[in-house]
């Protein structure tokens, strides 16, 4: 595989950006449609599109934070706390809280 020049990398980046945005918009529309169908018609709710959407957004956000952190490693001017670690811990805590409250409410009903 040959190395791409700057113009080819720019074209590749723009194509990937458009594909990512299209996928996110499609997943958002699918998730909203499932919610509407469950609320309006009483059909069973399918959490799959919402879960895939959340996963895609989280992976993109975490990788962006990680890349930013790696770019300033060793630079004396940029000393900041590890936002990636804090965000991952916060996401785990929120997930555990939501699952615990949901399980408690389902068990009570």
CSV table of N, CA, C and O in Angstrom, one decimal:
chain,number,residue,atom,x,y,z
A,1,UNK,N,0.8,-1.2,0.0
A,1,UNK,CA,0.0,0.0,0.0
A,1,UNK,C,0.9,1.2,0.0
A,1,UNK,O,1.8,1.4,0.8
A,2,UNK,N,0.6,2.1,-0.9
A,2,UNK,CA,1.5,3.3,-1.0
A,2,UNK,C,1.0,4.4,-0.1
A,2,UNK,O,-0.2,4.4,0.3
A,3,UNK,N,1.9,5.3,0.2
A,3,UNK,CA,1.5,6.4,1.1
A,3,UNK,C,0.7,7.5,0.4
A,3,UNK,O,1.0,7.7,-0.8
A,4,UNK,N,-0.3,8.0,1.0
A,4,UNK,CA,-1.1,9.1,0.4
A,4,UNK,C,-0.4,10.4,0.6
A,4,UNK,O,0.2,10.7,1.6
A,5,UNK,N,-0.6,11.3,-0.4
A,5,UNK,CA,-0.1,12.6,-0.3
A,5,UNK,C,-1.2,13.5,0.5
A,5,UNK,O,-2.3,13.0,0.9
A,6,UNK,N,-0.9,14.7,0.7
A,6,UNK,CA,-1.8,15.6,1.5
A,6,UNK,C,-3.2,15.7,0.9
A,6,UNK,O,-4.2,15.7,1.6
A,7,UNK,N,-3.3,15.9,-0.4
A,7,UNK,CA,-4.6,16.0,-1.1
A,7,UNK,C,-5.4,14.7,-0.9
A,7,UNK,O,-6.6,14.8,-0.6
A,8,UNK,N,-4.8,13.6,-1.1
A,8,UNK,CA,-5.5,12.3,-1.0
A,8,UNK,C,-6.0,12.1,0.4
A,8,UNK,O,-7.1,11.6,0.7
A,9,UNK,N,-5.1,12.5,1.4
A,9,UNK,CA,-5.5,12.3,2.8
A,9,UNK,C,-6.7,13.2,3.1
A,9,UNK,O,-7.6,12.9,3.9
A,10,UNK,N,-6.7,14.4,2.6
A,10,UNK,CA,-7.8,15.4,2.8
A,10,UNK,C,-9.1,14.8,2.2
A,10,UNK,O,-10.1,14.9,2.8
A,11,UNK,N,-9.0,14.3,1.0
A,11,UNK,CA,-10.2,13.7,0.4
A,11,UNK,C,-10.7,12.5,1.2
A,11,UNK,O,-11.9,12.4,1.4
A,12,UNK,N,-9.8,11.7,1.6
A,12,UNK,CA,-10.1,10.5,2.5
A,12,UNK,C,-10.8,11.0,3.8
A,12,UNK,O,-11.8,10.4,4.2
A,13,UNK,N,-10.3,12.0,4.4
A,13,UNK,CA,-10.8,12.5,5.6
A,13,UNK,C,-12.2,13.0,5.4
A,13,UNK,O,-13.1,12.8,6.3
A,14,UNK,N,-12.4,13.8,4.4
A,14,UNK,CA,-13.7,14.4,4.1
A,14,UNK,C,-14.7,13.3,3.8
A,14,UNK,O,-15.9,13.3,4.2
A,15,UNK,N,-14.3,12.2,3.1
A,15,UNK,CA,-15.2,11.1,2.8
A,15,UNK,C,-15.6,10.4,4.0
A,15,UNK,O,-16.8,10.0,4.2
A,16,UNK,N,-14.6,10.1,4.9
A,16,UNK,CA,-14.9,9.5,6.2
A,16,UNK,C,-15.9,10.3,7.1
A,16,UNK,O,-16.7,9.8,7.7
A,17,UNK,N,-15.6,11.6,7.0
A,17,UNK,CA,-16.5,12.5,7.8
A,17,UNK,C,-17.9,12.4,7.3
A,17,UNK,O,-18.9,12.3,8.1
A,18,UNK,N,-18.1,12.5,6.0
A,18,UNK,CA,-19.5,12.4,5.5
A,18,UNK,C,-20.1,11.0,5.8
A,18,UNK,O,-21.3,11.0,6.1
A,19,UNK,N,-19.4,10.0,5.7
A,19,UNK,CA,-19.9,8.7,6.0
A,19,UNK,C,-20.3,8.5,7.5
A,19,UNK,O,-21.3,8.0,7.8
A,20,UNK,N,-19.4,9.1,8.3
A,20,UNK,CA,-19.7,9.0,9.8
A,20,UNK,C,-21.0,9.8,10.1
A,20,UNK,O,-21.9,9.4,10.8
A,21,UNK,N,-21.1,11.0,9.5
A,21,UNK,CA,-22.3,11.9,9.8
A,21,UNK,C,-23.5,11.2,9.2
A,21,UNK,O,-24.6,11.2,9.9
A,22,UNK,N,-23.4,10.6,8.1
A,22,UNK,CA,-24.6,9.9,7.5
A,22,UNK,C,-25.0,8.7,8.4
A,22,UNK,O,-26.2,8.5,8.6
A,23,UNK,N,-24.0,8.0,8.9
A,23,UNK,CA,-24.3,6.9,9.8
A,23,UNK,C,-25.0,7.4,11.1
A,23,UNK,O,-26.0,6.8,11.6
A,24,UNK,N,-24.5,8.4,11.6
A,24,UNK,CA,-25.1,9.0,12.9
A,24,UNK,C,-26.5,9.5,12.6
A,24,UNK,O,-27.4,9.3,13.5
A,25,UNK,N,-26.7,10.2,11.5
A,25,UNK,CA,-28.1,10.7,11.2
A,25,UNK,C,-29.0,9.5,11.0
A,25,UNK,O,-30.2,9.5,11.4
A,26,UNK,N,-28.6,8.5,10.3
A,26,UNK,CA,-29.4,7.3,10.1
A,26,UNK,C,-29.8,6.6,11.4
A,26,UNK,O,-30.9,6.2,11.6
A,27,UNK,N,-28.8,6.4,12.3
A,27,UNK,CA,-29.0,5.8,13.6
A,27,UNK,C,-29.9,6.6,14.4
A,27,UNK,O,-30.8,6.1,15.1
A,28,UNK,N,-29.8,8.0,14.3
A,28,UNK,CA,-30.7,8.9,15.1
A,28,UNK,C,-32.1,8.7,14.6
A,28,UNK,O,-33.1,8.6,15.4
A,29,UNK,N,-32.3,8.7,13.3
A,29,UNK,CA,-33.6,8.6,12.7
A,29,UNK,C,-34.2,7.2,13.1
A,29,UNK,O,-35.4,7.2,13.4
A,30,UNK,N,-33.4,6.2,13.0
A,30,UNK,CA,-33.9,4.9,13.4
A,30,UNK,C,-34.3,4.8,14.9
A,30,UNK,O,-35.4,4.2,15.2
A,31,UNK,N,-33.5,5.4,15.7
A,31,UNK,CA,-33.8,5.4,17.2
A,31,UNK,C,-35.1,6.2,17.5
A,31,UNK,O,-35.9,5.7,18.2
A,32,UNK,N,-35.2,7.3,16.8
A,32,UNK,CA,-36.4,8.1,17.0
A,32,UNK,C,-37.7,7.4,16.5
A,32,UNK,O,-38.7,7.5,17.1
A,33,UNK,N,-37.5,6.8,15.3
A,33,UNK,CA,-38.6,6.0,14.8
A,33,UNK,C,-39.1,4.9,15.7
A,33,UNK,O,-40.3,4.7,15.9
A,34,UNK,N,-38.1,4.2,16.3
A,34,UNK,CA,-38.4,3.1,17.2
A,34,UNK,C,-39.1,3.7,18.5
A,34,UNK,O,-40.1,3.1,19.0
A,35,UNK,N,-38.7,4.8,19.0
A,35,UNK,CA,-39.3,5.4,20.1
A,35,UNK,C,-40.8,5.8,19.8
A,35,UNK,O,-41.7,5.6,20.5
A,36,UNK,N,-40.9,6.5,18.6
A,36,UNK,CA,-42.3,6.9,18.2
A,36,UNK,C,-43.2,5.7,18.0
A,36,UNK,O,-44.3,5.7,18.5
A,37,UNK,N,-42.7,4.6,17.4
A,37,UNK,CA,-43.5,3.4,17.2
A,37,UNK,C,-43.9,2.8,18.5
A,37,UNK,O,-45.0,2.4,18.7
A,38,UNK,N,-43.0,2.8,19.5
A,38,UNK,CA,-43.3,2.2,20.8
A,38,UNK,C,-44.3,3.0,21.5
A,38,UNK,O,-45.2,2.5,22.2
A,39,UNK,N,-44.2,4.4,21.5
A,39,UNK,CA,-45.1,5.2,22.2
A,39,UNK,C,-46.4,5.4,21.5
A,39,UNK,O,-47.5,5.3,22.2
A,40,UNK,N,-46.4,5.5,20.2
A,40,UNK,CA,-47.7,5.8,19.5
A,40,UNK,C,-48.5,4.5,19.3
A,40,UNK,O,-49.7,4.5,19.3
A,41,UNK,N,-47.9,3.4,19.0
A,41,UNK,CA,-48.6,2.2,18.6
A,41,UNK,C,-48.5,1.1,19.7
A,41,UNK,O,-49.0,0.0,19.5
A,42,UNK,N,-47.7,1.3,20.7
A,42,UNK,CA,-47.6,0.3,21.8
A,42,UNK,C,-46.8,-0.9,21.4
A,42,UNK,O,-46.8,-1.9,22.0
A,43,UNK,N,-46.0,-0.8,20.3
A,43,UNK,CA,-45.2,-2.0,19.9
A,43,UNK,C,-43.9,-2.1,20.8
A,43,UNK,O,-43.6,-1.2,21.6
A,44,UNK,N,-43.2,-3.2,20.7
A,44,UNK,CA,-42.1,-3.4,21.6
A,44,UNK,C,-40.9,-2.5,21.2
A,44,UNK,O,-40.6,-2.3,20.0
A,45,UNK,N,-40.3,-1.9,22.2
A,45,UNK,CA,-39.1,-1.0,22.0
A,45,UNK,C,-37.9,-1.8,21.7
A,45,UNK,O,-37.6,-2.7,22.5
A,46,UNK,N,-37.1,-1.4,20.7
A,46,UNK,CA,-35.9,-2.0,20.4
A,46,UNK,C,-34.7,-1.1,20.7
A,46,UNK,O,-34.6,0.0,20.0
A,47,UNK,N,-33.9,-1.3,21.7
A,47,UNK,CA,-32.9,-0.4,22.1
A,47,UNK,C,-31.6,-0.4,21.2
A,47,UNK,O,-30.7,0.3,21.4
A,48,UNK,N,-31.6,-1.4,20.2
A,48,UNK,CA,-30.4,-1.6,19.4
A,48,UNK,C,-29.9,-0.3,18.7
A,48,UNK,O,-28.7,0.0,18.8
A,49,UNK,N,-30.7,0.5,18.0
A,49,UNK,CA,-30.2,1.6,17.3
A,49,UNK,C,-29.7,2.7,18.3
A,49,UNK,O,-28.6,3.3,18.0
A,50,UNK,N,-30.3,2.9,19.4
A,50,UNK,CA,-29.9,3.9,20.4
A,50,UNK,C,-28.5,3.4,21.0
A,50,UNK,O,-27.7,4.3,21.2
A,51,UNK,N,-28.4,2.1,21.3
A,51,UNK,CA,-27.1,1.6,21.8
A,51,UNK,C,-26.0,1.8,20.9
A,51,UNK,O,-24.9,2.2,21.2
A,52,UNK,N,-26.2,1.5,19.6
A,52,UNK,CA,-25.2,1.6,18.6
A,52,UNK,C,-24.8,3.1,18.4
A,52,UNK,O,-23.6,3.5,18.3
A,53,UNK,N,-25.8,4.0,18.4
A,53,UNK,CA,-25.6,5.4,18.3
A,53,UNK,C,-24.7,5.9,19.5
A,53,UNK,O,-23.7,6.6,19.3
A,54,UNK,N,-25.1,5.5,20.7
A,54,UNK,CA,-24.3,5.9,21.9
A,54,UNK,C,-22.9,5.4,21.8
A,54,UNK,O,-21.9,6.1,22.1
A,55,UNK,N,-22.7,4.1,21.4
A,55,UNK,CA,-21.4,3.5,21.2
A,55,UNK,C,-20.5,4.3,20.2
A,55,UNK,O,-19.4,4.6,20.5
A,56,UNK,N,-21.1,4.7,19.1
A,56,UNK,CA,-20.4,5.4,18.0
A,56,UNK,C,-19.9,6.8,18.5
A,56,UNK,O,-18.8,7.2,18.3
A,57,UNK,N,-20.8,7.5,19.2
A,57,UNK,CA,-20.5,8.8,19.7
A,57,UNK,C,-19.5,8.7,20.8
A,57,UNK,O,-18.5,9.5,20.9
A,58,UNK,N,-19.6,7.7,21.7
A,58,UNK,CA,-18.6,7.6,22.8
A,58,UNK,C,-17.2,7.2,22.2
A,58,UNK,O,-16.2,7.8,22.7
A,59,UNK,N,-17.2,6.3,21.3
A,59,UNK,CA,-15.9,5.9,20.7
A,59,UNK,C,-15.2,7.1,20.1
A,59,UNK,O,-14.0,7.4,20.2
A,60,UNK,N,-16.0,7.9,19.3
A,60,UNK,CA,-15.4,9.1,18.7
A,60,UNK,C,-14.9,10.1,19.7
A,60,UNK,O,-13.8,10.6,19.6
A,61,UNK,N,-15.7,10.3,20.7
A,61,UNK,CA,-15.3,11.3,21.7
A,61,UNK,C,-14.1,10.8,22.5
A,61,UNK,O,-13.1,11.6,22.8
A,62,UNK,N,-14.1,9.5,22.9
A,62,UNK,CA,-12.9,9.0,23.7
A,62,UNK,C,-11.6,9.0,22.8
A,62,UNK,O,-10.6,9.3,23.3
A,63,UNK,N,-11.8,8.6,21.5
A,63,UNK,CA,-10.6,8.6,20.7
A,63,UNK,C,-10.1,10.0,20.4
A,63,UNK,O,-8.8,10.2,20.4
A,64,UNK,N,-10.9,11.0,20.3
A,64,UNK,CA,-10.5,12.4,20.2
A,64,UNK,C,-9.8,12.9,21.4
A,64,UNK,O,-8.7,13.5,21.3
A,65,UNK,N,-10.3,12.6,22.6
A,65,UNK,CA,-9.6,12.9,23.8
A,65,UNK,C,-8.3,12.3,23.9
A,65,UNK,O,-7.3,12.9,24.3
A,66,UNK,N,-8.2,11.0,23.6
A,66,UNK,CA,-7.0,10.2,23.7
A,66,UNK,C,-5.9,10.8,22.7
A,66,UNK,O,-4.7,10.9,23.0
A,67,UNK,N,-6.3,11.1,21.5
A,67,UNK,CA,-5.4,11.7,20.5
A,67,UNK,C,-4.9,13.0,20.9
A,67,UNK,O,-3.7,13.3,20.8
A,68,UNK,N,-5.8,13.9,21.5
A,68,UNK,CA,-5.3,15.2,22.0
A,68,UNK,C,-4.3,15.0,23.1
A,68,UNK,O,-3.3,15.7,23.2
A,69,UNK,N,-4.6,14.1,24.0
A,69,UNK,CA,-3.7,13.8,25.1
A,69,UNK,C,-2.3,13.3,24.6
A,69,UNK,O,-1.3,13.8,25.1
A,70,UNK,N,-2.3,12.4,23.6
A,70,UNK,CA,-1.0,11.9,23.1
A,70,UNK,C,-0.2,13.0,22.4
A,70,UNK,O,1.0,12.9,22.3
A,71,UNK,N,-0.9,14.0,21.8
A,71,UNK,CA,-0.2,15.0,21.1
A,71,UNK,C,0.6,16.0,22.0
A,71,UNK,O,1.6,16.5,21.6
A,72,UNK,N,0.1,16.1,23.2
A,72,UNK,CA,0.8,17.1,24.1
A,72,UNK,C,1.6,16.4,25.2
A,72,UNK,O,2.1,17.0,26.1
A,73,UNK,N,1.8,15.1,25.1
A,73,UNK,CA,2.6,14.3,26.1
A,73,UNK,C,4.1,14.9,26.0
A,73,UNK,O,4.6,15.0,24.9
A,74,UNK,N,4.6,15.2,27.2
A,74,UNK,CA,6.0,15.6,27.2
A,74,UNK,C,6.1,17.1,27.0
A,74,UNK,O,7.2,17.7,27.2
A,75,UNK,N,5.1,17.8,26.6
A,75,UNK,CA,5.1,19.3,26.4
A,75,UNK,C,4.9,20.0,27.8
A,75,UNK,O,3.9,19.7,28.5
A,76,UNK,N,5.9,20.8,28.2
A,76,UNK,CA,5.8,21.5,29.5
A,76,UNK,C,4.7,22.5,29.6
A,76,UNK,O,4.2,22.8,30.6
A,77,UNK,N,4.3,23.1,28.4
A,77,UNK,CA,3.3,24.1,28.4
A,77,UNK,C,1.9,23.6,28.7
A,77,UNK,O,1.1,24.3,29.3
A,78,UNK,N,1.6,22.4,28.3
A,78,UNK,CA,0.3,21.9,28.4
A,78,UNK,C,0.2,20.8,29.5
A,78,UNK,O,0.5,19.7,29.3
A,79,UNK,N,0.0,21.3,30.7
A,79,UNK,CA,-0.2,20.4,31.9
A,79,UNK,C,-1.6,20.4,32.3
A,79,UNK,O,-2.1,21.4,32.9
A,80,UNK,N,-2.4,19.4,32.0
A,80,UNK,CA,-3.8,19.3,32.4
A,80,UNK,C,-4.0,17.9,32.9
A,80,UNK,O,-3.3,17.0,32.6
A,81,UNK,N,-5.1,17.8,33.7
A,81,UNK,CA,-5.4,16.4,34.2
A,81,UNK,C,-5.9,15.5,33.1
A,81,UNK,O,-6.2,16.0,32.0
A,82,UNK,N,-5.9,14.2,33.4
A,82,UNK,CA,-6.2,13.3,32.4
A,82,UNK,C,-7.7,13.2,32.2
A,82,UNK,O,-8.5,12.6,32.9
A,83,UNK,N,-8.2,14.0,31.2
A,83,UNK,CA,-9.7,14.1,31.0
A,83,UNK,C,-10.2,12.8,30.5
A,83,UNK,O,-11.4,12.4,30.8
A,84,UNK,N,-9.5,12.0,29.7
A,84,UNK,CA,-9.9,10.7,29.2
A,84,UNK,C,-10.3,9.8,30.4
A,84,UNK,O,-11.3,9.2,30.4
A,85,UNK,N,-9.4,9.7,31.3
A,85,UNK,CA,-9.6,8.8,32.5
A,85,UNK,C,-10.8,9.2,33.3
A,85,UNK,O,-11.7,8.4,33.6
A,86,UNK,N,-10.9,10.5,33.5
A,86,UNK,CA,-12.1,11.1,34.3
A,86,UNK,C,-13.4,10.8,33.5
A,86,UNK,O,-14.4,10.4,34.1
A,87,UNK,N,-13.4,11.0,32.2
A,87,UNK,CA,-14.6,10.8,31.4
A,87,UNK,C,-15.0,9.3,31.4
A,87,UNK,O,-16.2,9.0,31.6
A,88,UNK,N,-14.0,8.4,31.3
A,88,UNK,CA,-14.3,7.0,31.3
A,88,UNK,C,-14.9,6.6,32.7
A,88,UNK,O,-15.9,5.8,32.7
A,89,UNK,N,-14.3,7.0,33.7
A,89,UNK,CA,-14.8,6.7,35.1
A,89,UNK,C,-16.2,7.3,35.3
A,89,UNK,O,-17.1,6.6,35.8
A,90,UNK,N,-16.4,8.5,34.8
A,90,UNK,CA,-17.8,9.1,35.0
A,90,UNK,C,-18.8,8.4,34.1
A,90,UNK,O,-19.9,8.2,34.6
A,91,UNK,N,-18.4,7.9,32.9
A,91,UNK,CA,-19.4,7.1,32.1
A,91,UNK,C,-19.7,5.8,32.8
A,91,UNK,O,-20.9,5.4,32.8
A,92,UNK,N,-18.7,5.2,33.4
A,92,UNK,CA,-19.0,3.9,34.1
A,92,UNK,C,-19.9,4.1,35.3
A,92,UNK,O,-20.9,3.4,35.5
A,93,UNK,N,-19.7,5.2,36.0
A,93,UNK,CA,-20.5,5.5,37.2
A,93,UNK,C,-21.9,5.8,36.8
A,93,UNK,O,-22.9,5.3,37.4
A,94,UNK,N,-22.1,6.6,35.7
A,94,UNK,CA,-23.5,6.9,35.2
A,94,UNK,C,-24.2,5.7,34.7
A,94,UNK,O,-25.4,5.4,35.0
A,95,UNK,N,-23.5,4.8,34.0
A,95,UNK,CA,-24.0,3.6,33.5
A,95,UNK,C,-24.5,2.7,34.7
A,95,UNK,O,-25.6,2.1,34.7
A,96,UNK,N,-23.6,2.5,35.7
A,96,UNK,CA,-24.0,1.7,36.9
A,96,UNK,C,-25.2,2.3,37.6
A,96,UNK,O,-26.1,1.6,38.0
A,97,UNK,N,-25.3,3.6,37.7
A,97,UNK,CA,-26.4,4.2,38.4
A,97,UNK,C,-27.7,4.0,37.6
A,97,UNK,O,-28.7,3.7,38.2
A,98,UNK,N,-27.7,4.2,36.3
A,98,UNK,CA,-28.9,4.1,35.5
A,98,UNK,C,-29.3,2.6,35.5
A,98,UNK,O,-30.5,2.3,35.7
A,99,UNK,N,-28.4,1.7,35.4
A,99,UNK,CA,-28.8,0.3,35.4
A,99,UNK,C,-29.3,-0.1,36.8
A,99,UNK,O,-30.3,-0.9,36.9
A,100,UNK,N,-28.7,0.4,37.9
A,100,UNK,CA,-29.2,0.1,39.2
A,100,UNK,C,-30.6,0.6,39.5
A,100,UNK,O,-31.5,-0.1,40.0
A,101,UNK,N,-30.8,1.9,39.1
A,101,UNK,CA,-32.1,2.5,39.3
A,101,UNK,C,-33.2,1.8,38.4
A,101,UNK,O,-34.3,1.5,38.9
A,102,UNK,N,-32.8,1.4,37.1
A,102,UNK,CA,-33.7,0.7,36.3
A,102,UNK,C,-34.1,-0.6,36.8
A,102,UNK,O,-35.2,-1.1,36.8
A,103,UNK,N,-33.1,-1.4,37.3
A,103,UNK,CA,-33.3,-2.7,37.9
A,103,UNK,C,-34.2,-2.6,39.1
A,103,UNK,O,-35.1,-3.4,39.3
A,104,UNK,N,-33.9,-1.6,39.9
A,104,UNK,CA,-34.7,-1.4,41.1
A,104,UNK,C,-36.2,-1.1,40.8
A,104,UNK,O,-37.1,-1.7,41.4
A,105,UNK,N,-36.4,-0.3,39.8
A,105,UNK,CA,-37.8,0.1,39.4
A,105,UNK,C,-38.5,-1.1,38.8
A,105,UNK,O,-39.7,-1.3,39.0
A,106,UNK,N,-37.8,-1.9,38.0
A,106,UNK,CA,-38.4,-3.0,37.3
A,106,UNK,C,-38.7,-4.1,38.4
A,106,UNK,O,-39.7,-4.8,38.3
A,107,UNK,N,-37.9,-4.3,39.4
A,107,UNK,CA,-38.1,-5.3,40.4
A,107,UNK,C,-39.3,-4.9,41.3
A,107,UNK,O,-40.0,-5.8,41.8
A,108,UNK,N,-39.4,-3.6,41.5
A,108,UNK,CA,-40.6,-3.1,42.3
A,108,UNK,C,-41.9,-3.3,41.7
A,108,UNK,O,-42.9,-3.4,42.3
A,109,UNK,N,-41.9,-3.2,40.3
A,109,UNK,CA,-43.2,-3.2,39.6
A,109,UNK,C,-43.8,-4.6,39.5
A,109,UNK,O,-43.3,-5.6,39.7
